[in-house]
Coordinates of C-alpha atoms and ligand atoms in Angstrom, one line a residue:
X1 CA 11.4 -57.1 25.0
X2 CA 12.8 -60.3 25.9
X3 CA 10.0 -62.1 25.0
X4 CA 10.1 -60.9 21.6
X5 CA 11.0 -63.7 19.2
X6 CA 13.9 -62.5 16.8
X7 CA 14.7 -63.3 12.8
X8 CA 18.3 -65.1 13.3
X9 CA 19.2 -64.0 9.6
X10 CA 18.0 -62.1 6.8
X11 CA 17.1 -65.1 4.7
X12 CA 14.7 -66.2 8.1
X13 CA 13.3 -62.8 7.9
X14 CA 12.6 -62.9 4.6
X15 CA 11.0 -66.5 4.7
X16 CA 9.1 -65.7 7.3
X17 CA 7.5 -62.7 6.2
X18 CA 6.5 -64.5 2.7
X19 CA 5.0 -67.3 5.4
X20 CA 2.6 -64.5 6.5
X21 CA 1.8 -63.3 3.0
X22 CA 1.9 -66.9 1.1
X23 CA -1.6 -68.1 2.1
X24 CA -4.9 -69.4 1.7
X25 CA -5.0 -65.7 0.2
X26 CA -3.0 -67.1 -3.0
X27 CA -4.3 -70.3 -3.2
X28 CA -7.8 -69.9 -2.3
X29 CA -9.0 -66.4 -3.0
X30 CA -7.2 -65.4 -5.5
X31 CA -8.5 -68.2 -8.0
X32 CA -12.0 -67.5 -6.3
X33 CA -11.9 -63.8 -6.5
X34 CA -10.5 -63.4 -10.3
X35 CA -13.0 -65.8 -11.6
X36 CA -15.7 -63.6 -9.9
X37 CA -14.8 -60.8 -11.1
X38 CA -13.8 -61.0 -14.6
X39 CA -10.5 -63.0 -14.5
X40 CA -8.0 -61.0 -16.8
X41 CA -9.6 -57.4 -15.8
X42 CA -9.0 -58.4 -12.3
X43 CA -5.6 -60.1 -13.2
X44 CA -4.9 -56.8 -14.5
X45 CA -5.7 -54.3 -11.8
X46 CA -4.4 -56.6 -8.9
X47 CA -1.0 -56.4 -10.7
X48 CA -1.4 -53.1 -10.9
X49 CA -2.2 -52.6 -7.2
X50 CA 0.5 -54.7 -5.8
X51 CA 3.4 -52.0 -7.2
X52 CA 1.9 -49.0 -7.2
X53 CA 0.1 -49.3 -3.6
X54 CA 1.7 -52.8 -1.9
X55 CA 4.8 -52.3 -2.1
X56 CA 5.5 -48.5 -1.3
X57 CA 2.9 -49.5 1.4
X58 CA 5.0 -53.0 2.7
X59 CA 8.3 -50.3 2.7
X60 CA 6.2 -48.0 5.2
X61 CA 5.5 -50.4 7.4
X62 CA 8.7 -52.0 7.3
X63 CA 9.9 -48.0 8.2
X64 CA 7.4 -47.9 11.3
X65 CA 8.6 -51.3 11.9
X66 CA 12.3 -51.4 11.9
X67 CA 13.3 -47.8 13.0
X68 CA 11.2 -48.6 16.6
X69 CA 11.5 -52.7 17.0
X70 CA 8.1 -52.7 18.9
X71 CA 4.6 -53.8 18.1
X72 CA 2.0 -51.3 16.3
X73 CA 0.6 -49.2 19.1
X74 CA 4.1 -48.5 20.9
X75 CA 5.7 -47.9 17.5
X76 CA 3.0 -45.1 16.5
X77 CA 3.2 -43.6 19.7
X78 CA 7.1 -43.7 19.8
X79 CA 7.3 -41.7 16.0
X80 CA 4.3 -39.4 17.3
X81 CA 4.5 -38.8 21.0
X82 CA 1.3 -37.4 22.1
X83 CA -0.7 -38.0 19.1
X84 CA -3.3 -40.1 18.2
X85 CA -1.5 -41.8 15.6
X86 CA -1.7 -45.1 17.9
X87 CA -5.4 -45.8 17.3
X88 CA -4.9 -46.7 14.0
X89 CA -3.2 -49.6 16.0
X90 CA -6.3 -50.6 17.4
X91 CA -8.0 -50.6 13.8
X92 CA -5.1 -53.2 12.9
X93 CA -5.5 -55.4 15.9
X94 CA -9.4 -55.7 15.0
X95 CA -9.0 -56.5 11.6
X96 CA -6.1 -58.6 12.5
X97 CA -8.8 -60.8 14.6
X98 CA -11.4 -60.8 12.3
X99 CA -9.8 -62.2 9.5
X100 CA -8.2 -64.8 11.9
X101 CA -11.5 -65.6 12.4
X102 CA -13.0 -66.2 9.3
X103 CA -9.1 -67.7 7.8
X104 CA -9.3 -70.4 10.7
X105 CA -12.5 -71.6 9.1
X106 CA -11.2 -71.9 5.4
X107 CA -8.2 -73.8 7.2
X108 CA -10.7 -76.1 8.9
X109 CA -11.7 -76.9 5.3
X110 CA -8.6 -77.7 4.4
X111 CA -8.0 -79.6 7.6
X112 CA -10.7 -81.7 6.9
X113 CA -10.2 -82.1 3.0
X114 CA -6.5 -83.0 4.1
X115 CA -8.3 -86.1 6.6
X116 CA -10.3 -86.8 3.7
X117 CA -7.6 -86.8 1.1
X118 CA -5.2 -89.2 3.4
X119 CA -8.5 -91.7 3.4
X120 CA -8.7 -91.9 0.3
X121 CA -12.0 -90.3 -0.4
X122 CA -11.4 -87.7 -2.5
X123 CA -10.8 -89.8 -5.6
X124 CA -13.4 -91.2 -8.2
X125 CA -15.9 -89.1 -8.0
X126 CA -17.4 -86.5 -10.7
X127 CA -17.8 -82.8 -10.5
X128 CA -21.2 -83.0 -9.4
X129 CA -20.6 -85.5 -6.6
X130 CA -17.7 -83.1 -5.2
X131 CA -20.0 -80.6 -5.2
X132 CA -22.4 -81.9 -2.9
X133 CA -19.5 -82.9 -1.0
X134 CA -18.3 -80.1 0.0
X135 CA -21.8 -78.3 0.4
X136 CA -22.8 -81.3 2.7
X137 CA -19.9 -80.3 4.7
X138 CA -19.8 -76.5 4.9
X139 CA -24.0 -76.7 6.3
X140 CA -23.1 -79.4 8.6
X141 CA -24.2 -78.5 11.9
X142 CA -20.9 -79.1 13.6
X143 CA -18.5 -80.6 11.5
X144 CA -17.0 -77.2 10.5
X145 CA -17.1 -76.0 13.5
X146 CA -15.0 -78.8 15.0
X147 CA -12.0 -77.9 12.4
X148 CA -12.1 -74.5 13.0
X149 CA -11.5 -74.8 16.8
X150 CA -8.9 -77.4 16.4
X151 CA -7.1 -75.9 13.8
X152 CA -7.0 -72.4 16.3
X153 CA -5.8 -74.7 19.3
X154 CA -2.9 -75.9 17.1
X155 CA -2.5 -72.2 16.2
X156 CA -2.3 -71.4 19.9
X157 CA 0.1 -74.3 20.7
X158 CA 2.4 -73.5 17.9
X159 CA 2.6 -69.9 18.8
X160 CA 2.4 -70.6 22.9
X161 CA 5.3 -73.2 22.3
X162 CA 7.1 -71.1 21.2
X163 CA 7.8 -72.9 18.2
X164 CA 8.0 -70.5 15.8
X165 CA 11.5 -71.5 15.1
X166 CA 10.6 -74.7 14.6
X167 CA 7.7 -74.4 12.2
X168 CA 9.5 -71.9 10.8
X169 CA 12.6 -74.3 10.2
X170 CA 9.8 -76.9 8.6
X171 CA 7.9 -74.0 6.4
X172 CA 11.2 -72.6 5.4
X173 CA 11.9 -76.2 3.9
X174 CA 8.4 -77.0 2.6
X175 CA 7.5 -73.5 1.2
X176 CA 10.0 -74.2 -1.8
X177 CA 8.3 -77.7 -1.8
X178 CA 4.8 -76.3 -2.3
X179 CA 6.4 -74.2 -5.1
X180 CA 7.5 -76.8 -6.8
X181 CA 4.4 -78.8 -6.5
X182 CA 1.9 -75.6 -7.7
X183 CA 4.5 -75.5 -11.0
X184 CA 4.0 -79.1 -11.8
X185 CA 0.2 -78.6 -11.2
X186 CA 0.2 -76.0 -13.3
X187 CA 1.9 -77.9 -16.2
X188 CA -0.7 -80.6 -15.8
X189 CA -3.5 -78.3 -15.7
X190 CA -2.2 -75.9 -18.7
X191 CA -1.7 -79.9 -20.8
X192 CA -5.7 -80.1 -20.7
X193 CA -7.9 -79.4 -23.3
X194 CA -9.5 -75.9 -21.3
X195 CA -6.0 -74.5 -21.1
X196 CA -6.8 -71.8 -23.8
X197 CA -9.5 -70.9 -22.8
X198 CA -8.4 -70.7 -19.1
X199 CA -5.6 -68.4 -20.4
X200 CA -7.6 -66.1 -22.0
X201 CA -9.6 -65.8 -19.4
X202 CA -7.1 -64.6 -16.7
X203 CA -4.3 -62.9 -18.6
X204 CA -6.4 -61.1 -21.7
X205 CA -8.8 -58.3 -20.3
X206 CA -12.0 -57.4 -21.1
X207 CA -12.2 -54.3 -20.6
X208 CA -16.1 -53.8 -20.2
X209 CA -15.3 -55.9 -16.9
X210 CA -13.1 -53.6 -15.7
X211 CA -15.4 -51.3 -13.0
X212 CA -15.0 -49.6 -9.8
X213 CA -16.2 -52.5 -7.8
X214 CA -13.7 -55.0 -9.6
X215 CA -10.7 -52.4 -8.6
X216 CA -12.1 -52.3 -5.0
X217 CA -12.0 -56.0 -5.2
X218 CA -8.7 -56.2 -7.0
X219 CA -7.0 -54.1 -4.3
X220 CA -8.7 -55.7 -1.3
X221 CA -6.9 -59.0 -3.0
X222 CA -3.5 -57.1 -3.2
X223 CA -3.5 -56.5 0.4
X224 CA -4.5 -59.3 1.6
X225 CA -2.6 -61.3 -0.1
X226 CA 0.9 -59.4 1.0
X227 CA -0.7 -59.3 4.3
X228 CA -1.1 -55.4 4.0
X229 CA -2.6 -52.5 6.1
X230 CA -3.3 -54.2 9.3
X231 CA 0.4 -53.6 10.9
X232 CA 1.7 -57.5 10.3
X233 CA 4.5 -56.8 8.4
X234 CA 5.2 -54.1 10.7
X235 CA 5.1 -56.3 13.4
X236 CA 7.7 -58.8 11.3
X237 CA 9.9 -55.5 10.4
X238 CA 10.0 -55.3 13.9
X239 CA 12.2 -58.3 14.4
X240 CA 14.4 -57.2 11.1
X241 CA 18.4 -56.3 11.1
X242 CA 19.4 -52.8 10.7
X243 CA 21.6 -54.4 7.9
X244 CA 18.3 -55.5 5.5
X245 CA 17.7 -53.3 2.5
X246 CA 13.5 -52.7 3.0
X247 CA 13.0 -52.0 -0.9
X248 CA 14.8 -55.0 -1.6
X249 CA 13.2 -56.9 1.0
X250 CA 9.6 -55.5 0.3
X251 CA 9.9 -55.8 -3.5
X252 CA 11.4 -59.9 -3.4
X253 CA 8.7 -60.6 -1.0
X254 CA 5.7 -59.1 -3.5
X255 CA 7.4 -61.0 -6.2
X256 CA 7.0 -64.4 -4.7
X257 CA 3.8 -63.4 -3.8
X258 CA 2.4 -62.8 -6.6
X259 CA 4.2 -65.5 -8.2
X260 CA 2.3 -67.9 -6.3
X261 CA -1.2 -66.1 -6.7
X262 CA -0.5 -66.2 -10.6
X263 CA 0.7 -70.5 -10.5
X264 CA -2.5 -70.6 -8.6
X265 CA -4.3 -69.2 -11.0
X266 CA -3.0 -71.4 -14.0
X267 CA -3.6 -74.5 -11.8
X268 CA -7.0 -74.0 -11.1
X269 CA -8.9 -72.1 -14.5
X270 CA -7.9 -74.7 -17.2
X271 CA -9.2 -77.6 -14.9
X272 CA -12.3 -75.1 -14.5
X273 CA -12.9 -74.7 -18.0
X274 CA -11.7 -78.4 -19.0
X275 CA -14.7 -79.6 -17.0
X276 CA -17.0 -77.4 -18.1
X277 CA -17.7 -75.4 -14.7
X278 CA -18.4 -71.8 -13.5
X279 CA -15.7 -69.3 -12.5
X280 CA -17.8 -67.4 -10.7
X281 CA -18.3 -70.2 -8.1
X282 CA -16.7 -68.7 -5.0
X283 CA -15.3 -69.7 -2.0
X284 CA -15.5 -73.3 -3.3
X285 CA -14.2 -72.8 -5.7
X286 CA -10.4 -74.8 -5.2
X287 CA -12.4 -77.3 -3.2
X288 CA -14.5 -78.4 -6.0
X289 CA -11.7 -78.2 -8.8
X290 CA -9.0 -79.7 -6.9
X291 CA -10.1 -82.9 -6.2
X292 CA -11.0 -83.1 -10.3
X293 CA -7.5 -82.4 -10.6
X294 CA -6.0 -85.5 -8.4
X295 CA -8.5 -87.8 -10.2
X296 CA -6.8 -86.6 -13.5
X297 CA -3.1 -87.6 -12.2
X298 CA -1.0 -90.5 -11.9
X299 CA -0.6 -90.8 -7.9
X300 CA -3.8 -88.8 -7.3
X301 CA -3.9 -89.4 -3.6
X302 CA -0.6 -89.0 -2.8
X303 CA -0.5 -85.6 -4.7
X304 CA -3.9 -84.7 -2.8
X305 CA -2.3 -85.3 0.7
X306 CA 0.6 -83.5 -0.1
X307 CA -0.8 -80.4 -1.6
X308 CA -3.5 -80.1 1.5
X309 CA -0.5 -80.7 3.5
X310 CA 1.4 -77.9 2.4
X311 CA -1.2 -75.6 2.2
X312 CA -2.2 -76.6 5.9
X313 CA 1.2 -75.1 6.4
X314 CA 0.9 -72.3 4.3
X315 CA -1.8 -71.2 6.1
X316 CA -0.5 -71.4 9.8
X317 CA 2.5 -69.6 8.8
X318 CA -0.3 -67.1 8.1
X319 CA -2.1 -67.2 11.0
X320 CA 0.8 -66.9 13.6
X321 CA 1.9 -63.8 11.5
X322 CA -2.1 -62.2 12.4
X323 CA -2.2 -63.2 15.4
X324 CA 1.5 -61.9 16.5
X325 CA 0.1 -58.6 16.5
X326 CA -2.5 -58.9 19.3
X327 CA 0.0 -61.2 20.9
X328 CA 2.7 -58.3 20.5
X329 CA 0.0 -55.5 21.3
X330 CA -0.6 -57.7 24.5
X331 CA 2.3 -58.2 26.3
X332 CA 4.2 -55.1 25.6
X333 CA 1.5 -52.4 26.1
X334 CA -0.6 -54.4 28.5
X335 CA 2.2 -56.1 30.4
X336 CA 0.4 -59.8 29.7
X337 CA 2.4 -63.0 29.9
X338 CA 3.0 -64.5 26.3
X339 CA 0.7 -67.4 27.6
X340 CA -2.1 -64.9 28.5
X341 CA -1.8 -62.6 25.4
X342 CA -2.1 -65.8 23.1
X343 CA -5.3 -67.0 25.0
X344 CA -7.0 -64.2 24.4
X345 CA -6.5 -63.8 21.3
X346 CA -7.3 -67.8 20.6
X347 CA -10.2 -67.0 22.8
X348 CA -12.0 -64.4 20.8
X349 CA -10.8 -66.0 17.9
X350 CA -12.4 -69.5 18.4
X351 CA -16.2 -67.5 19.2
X352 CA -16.1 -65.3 16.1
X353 CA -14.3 -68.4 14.1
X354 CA -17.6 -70.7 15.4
X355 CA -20.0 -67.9 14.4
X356 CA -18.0 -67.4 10.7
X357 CA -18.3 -71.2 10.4
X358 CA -21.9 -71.9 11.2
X359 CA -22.5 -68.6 8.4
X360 CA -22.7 -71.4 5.7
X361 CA -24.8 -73.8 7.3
X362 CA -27.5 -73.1 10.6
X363 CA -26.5 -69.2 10.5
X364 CA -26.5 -68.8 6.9
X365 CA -29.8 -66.7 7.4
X366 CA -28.5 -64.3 9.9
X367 CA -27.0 -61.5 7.3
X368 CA -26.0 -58.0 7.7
X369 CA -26.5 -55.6 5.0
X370 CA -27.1 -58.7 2.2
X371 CA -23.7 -60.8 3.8
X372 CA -23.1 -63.6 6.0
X373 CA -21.1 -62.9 8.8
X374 CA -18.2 -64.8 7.0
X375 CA -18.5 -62.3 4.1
X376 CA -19.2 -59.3 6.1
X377 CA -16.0 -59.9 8.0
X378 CA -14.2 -60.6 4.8
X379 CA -16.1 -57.7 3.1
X380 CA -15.3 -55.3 6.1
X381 CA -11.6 -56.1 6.6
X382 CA -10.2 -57.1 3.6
X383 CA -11.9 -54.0 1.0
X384 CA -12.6 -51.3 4.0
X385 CA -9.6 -52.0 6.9
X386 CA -6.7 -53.2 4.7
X387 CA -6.9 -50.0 2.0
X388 CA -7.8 -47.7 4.9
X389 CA -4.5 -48.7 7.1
X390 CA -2.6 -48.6 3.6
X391 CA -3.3 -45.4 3.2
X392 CA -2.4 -44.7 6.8
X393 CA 0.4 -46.0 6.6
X394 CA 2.0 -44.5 3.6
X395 CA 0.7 -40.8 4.8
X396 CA 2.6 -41.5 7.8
X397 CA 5.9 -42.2 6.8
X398 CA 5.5 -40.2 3.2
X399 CA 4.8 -37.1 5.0
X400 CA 4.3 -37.1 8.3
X401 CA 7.6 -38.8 9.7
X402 CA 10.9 -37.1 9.5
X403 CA 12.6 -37.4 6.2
X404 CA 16.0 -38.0 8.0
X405 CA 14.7 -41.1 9.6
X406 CA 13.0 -42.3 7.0
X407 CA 16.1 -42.0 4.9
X408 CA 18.5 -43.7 7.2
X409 CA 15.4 -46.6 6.8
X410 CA 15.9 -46.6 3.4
X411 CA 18.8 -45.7 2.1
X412 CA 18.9 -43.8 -1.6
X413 CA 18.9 -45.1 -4.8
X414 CA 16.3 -44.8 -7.9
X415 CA 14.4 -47.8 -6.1
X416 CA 14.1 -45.7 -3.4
X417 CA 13.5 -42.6 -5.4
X418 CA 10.6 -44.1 -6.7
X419 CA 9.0 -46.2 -4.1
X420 CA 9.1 -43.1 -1.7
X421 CA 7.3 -41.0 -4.5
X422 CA 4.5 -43.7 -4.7
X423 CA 4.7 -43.5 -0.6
X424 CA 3.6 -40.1 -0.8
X425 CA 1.4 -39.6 -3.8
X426 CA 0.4 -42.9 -6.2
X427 CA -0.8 -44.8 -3.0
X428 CA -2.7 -42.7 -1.0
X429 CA -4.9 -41.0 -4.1
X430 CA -5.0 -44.0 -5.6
X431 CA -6.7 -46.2 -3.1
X432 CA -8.6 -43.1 -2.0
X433 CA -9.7 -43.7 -5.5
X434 CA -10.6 -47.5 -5.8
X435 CA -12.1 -47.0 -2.2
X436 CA -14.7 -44.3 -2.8
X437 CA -15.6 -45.3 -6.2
X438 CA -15.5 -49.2 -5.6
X439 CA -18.1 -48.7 -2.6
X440 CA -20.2 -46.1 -4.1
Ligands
LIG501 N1 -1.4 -62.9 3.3 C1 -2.0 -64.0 3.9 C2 -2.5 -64.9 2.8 O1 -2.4 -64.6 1.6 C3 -3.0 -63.7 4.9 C4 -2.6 -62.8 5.9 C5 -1.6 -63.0 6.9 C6 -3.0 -61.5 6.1 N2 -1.4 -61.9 7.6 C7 -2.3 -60.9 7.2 C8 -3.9 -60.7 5.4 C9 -2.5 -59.6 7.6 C10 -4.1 -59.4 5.8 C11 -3.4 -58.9 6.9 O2 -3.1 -65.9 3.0

């Protein structure tokens, strides 16, 4: 395993697993995803999802993890010799690369809104003009395109490099940053005259809007955003100490989280309702509201280059973390050079990332089942994959694995008392739940 990259402290582990889950999923479809689907009913169950299924689900894959130190598909077959527990593995790695493929093309936005923002073109204009920008960009021919492969090549050099450490080393300083910045864009935004409104709609429920298809929604949104049910933070537990409490580690990391999911939230709605706009917009949402936002602040542009800054890093701490487990499936089951196992994965990345990116403008008629590739591959991982591994995963370590190991994992305590009892019953009935009755 010498070619394993390993968390120098627990504080390194720890920043680098909230990299993986502090994304374009907090930032982007969070906003997007609560104001389509009813804001505070939405707020409501997402909550509710991330400690009754995330983080007894984070602790089991942490387990699986920590107790092997190898990726997903030699970790399954290590606890279950023989069994066929290792092609849920396989389900990780292709979920793993399909939402790689359709992340790299919301990170090509921001690559691109980040270019703009630096020339000054984001400022001055109204709502209407920004959205026709951002329309006349997402059906360009090849514009997209041309983001989403270079912002994959960087990907691939970052994780090729081996410069984990040292993007690590930047994130771990510039996280806190972007922190900081969401809290004083959230006290500008919750100053306007929408605020109210904005409030009521995420944090009081309705609770006609809340239905089996919000939940399903909801819950997809919970494990996305922690980076859930695909084997990543198994793949990080991997590189943990023996010494790191999981519960504690699990529950700090779905804290932050979710912190920055909610700031996200309050920066975005009141400058939505301020303005008079739709909630419901989207996936353009942020990049239609945003901009209104700089034009509203003292310093606009240099507060527009450095948010799109640090959410360009944001997201490709994400994106290493997704692709490390192909990378890690690669070279340990397949014997492939780190070089080779991160081609590939770029490779099949950058075809299904050009066909995910062209699904808004020349390929936007080419649906499946009523969706755009882009959706379907969102659709597919994030509400069918993610829950389905979740539940996987917490049947496999709540009743499957031996209780001995799982207890010299975890330790005792009332924590662990009751995150094991959500392990084995809460999580799997209850996304059995939102998952039958959300796609029915
Ligand atoms: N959680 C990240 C975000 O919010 C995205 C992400 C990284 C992810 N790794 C993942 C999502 C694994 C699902 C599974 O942006």
């Amino acid at each position: 395993m010498s070619n394993r990259a390993t968390f120098a402290t627990r504080m390194g582990a720890i920043a680098a697993t909230v990299g993986s889950a502090v994304g374009l999923g907090n930032i982007w479809r969070f906003p997007y995803e609560a104001g389509q689907n009813g804001g505070g009913a939405f707020m409501l169950i997402y909550l509710a999802c991330v400690v009754l299924m995330g983080i007894p689900v984070m602790v089991a894959e942490f387990v699986i993890g920590r107790s092997t130190h190898r990726n997903v598909c030699g970790a399954l077959r290590q606890l279950s010799p023989g069994g066929k527990a290792h092609w849920f593995g396989y389900i990780g790695i292709t979920a793993s690369l399909m939402i790689l493929s359709f992340y790299s093309v919301v990170c090509g936005w921001i690559v691109e809104y980040l270019v703009m923002a630096c020339g000054g073109r984001l400022h001055g204009l109204n709502p209407d003009e920004y959205g026709t920008m951002f329309a006349t960009f997402v059906t360009h021919p090849w514009r997209p395109v041309l983001w989403t492969v270079l912002f994959l090549l960087l990907n691939h050099l970052v994780l090729r490099r081996g410069l984990k450490r040292g993007i690590e080393r930047v994130s771990n300083l510039l996280m806190p940053l972007l922190f900081v910045i969401l809290v004083i864009f959230c006290i500008h935004s919750l100053l306007l005259p929408g605020a109210g409104e904005a409030v009521t709609f995420l944090m009081a429920p309705r609770l006609d809007d809340v239905t089996p298809a919000v939940a399903l929604k909801a819950m997809g949104q919970a494990f996305f955003s922690l980076s859930l049910g695909l084997s990543c933070l198994l793949t990080y537990a991997s590189y943990f100490k023996n010494s790191d409490s999981l519960t504690r580690n699990a529950t700090v990391i779905a804290l932050l989280d979710t912190l920055v999911a909610v700031l996200a939230g309050l920066m975005i709605f009141p400058a939505v309702f301020s303005h008079g706009m739709e909630p419901q917009a989207g996936p353009k949402l942020i990049f239609e509201v945003l901009p209104l936002i700089f034009n509203q602040m003292h310093l606009g542009v240099m507060w527009a280059v450095l948010l799109f800054l640090l959410l360009f890093l944001a997201s490709i701490t994400s994106t290493i973390s997704m692709s490390e487990i192909s990378i890690a499936f690669l070279t340990e089951e397949h014997n492939l050079s780190r070089e080779a196992a991160t081609a590939v994965n770029t490779g099949i990345a950058v075809v299904f990332g050009t066909l995910c990116a062209l699904s808004f403008g020349p390929l936007s008629d080419l649906t499946i089942c009523g969706k755009t590739l882009f959706d379907l591959f969102d659709f597919v991982s994030s509400n069918v994959l993610l829950p389905l591994g979740g539940i996987f995963f917490a049947v496999f370590v709540g009743w499957y694995l031996d209780r001995r190991l799982v207890r010299a994992q975890l330790g005792r305590g009332p924590v662990v008392t009751i995150v094991v009892f959500c392990m084995r019953y809460v999580a799997p009935l209850a996304i059995a739940a939102v998952f039958i009755y959300g796609l029915l």
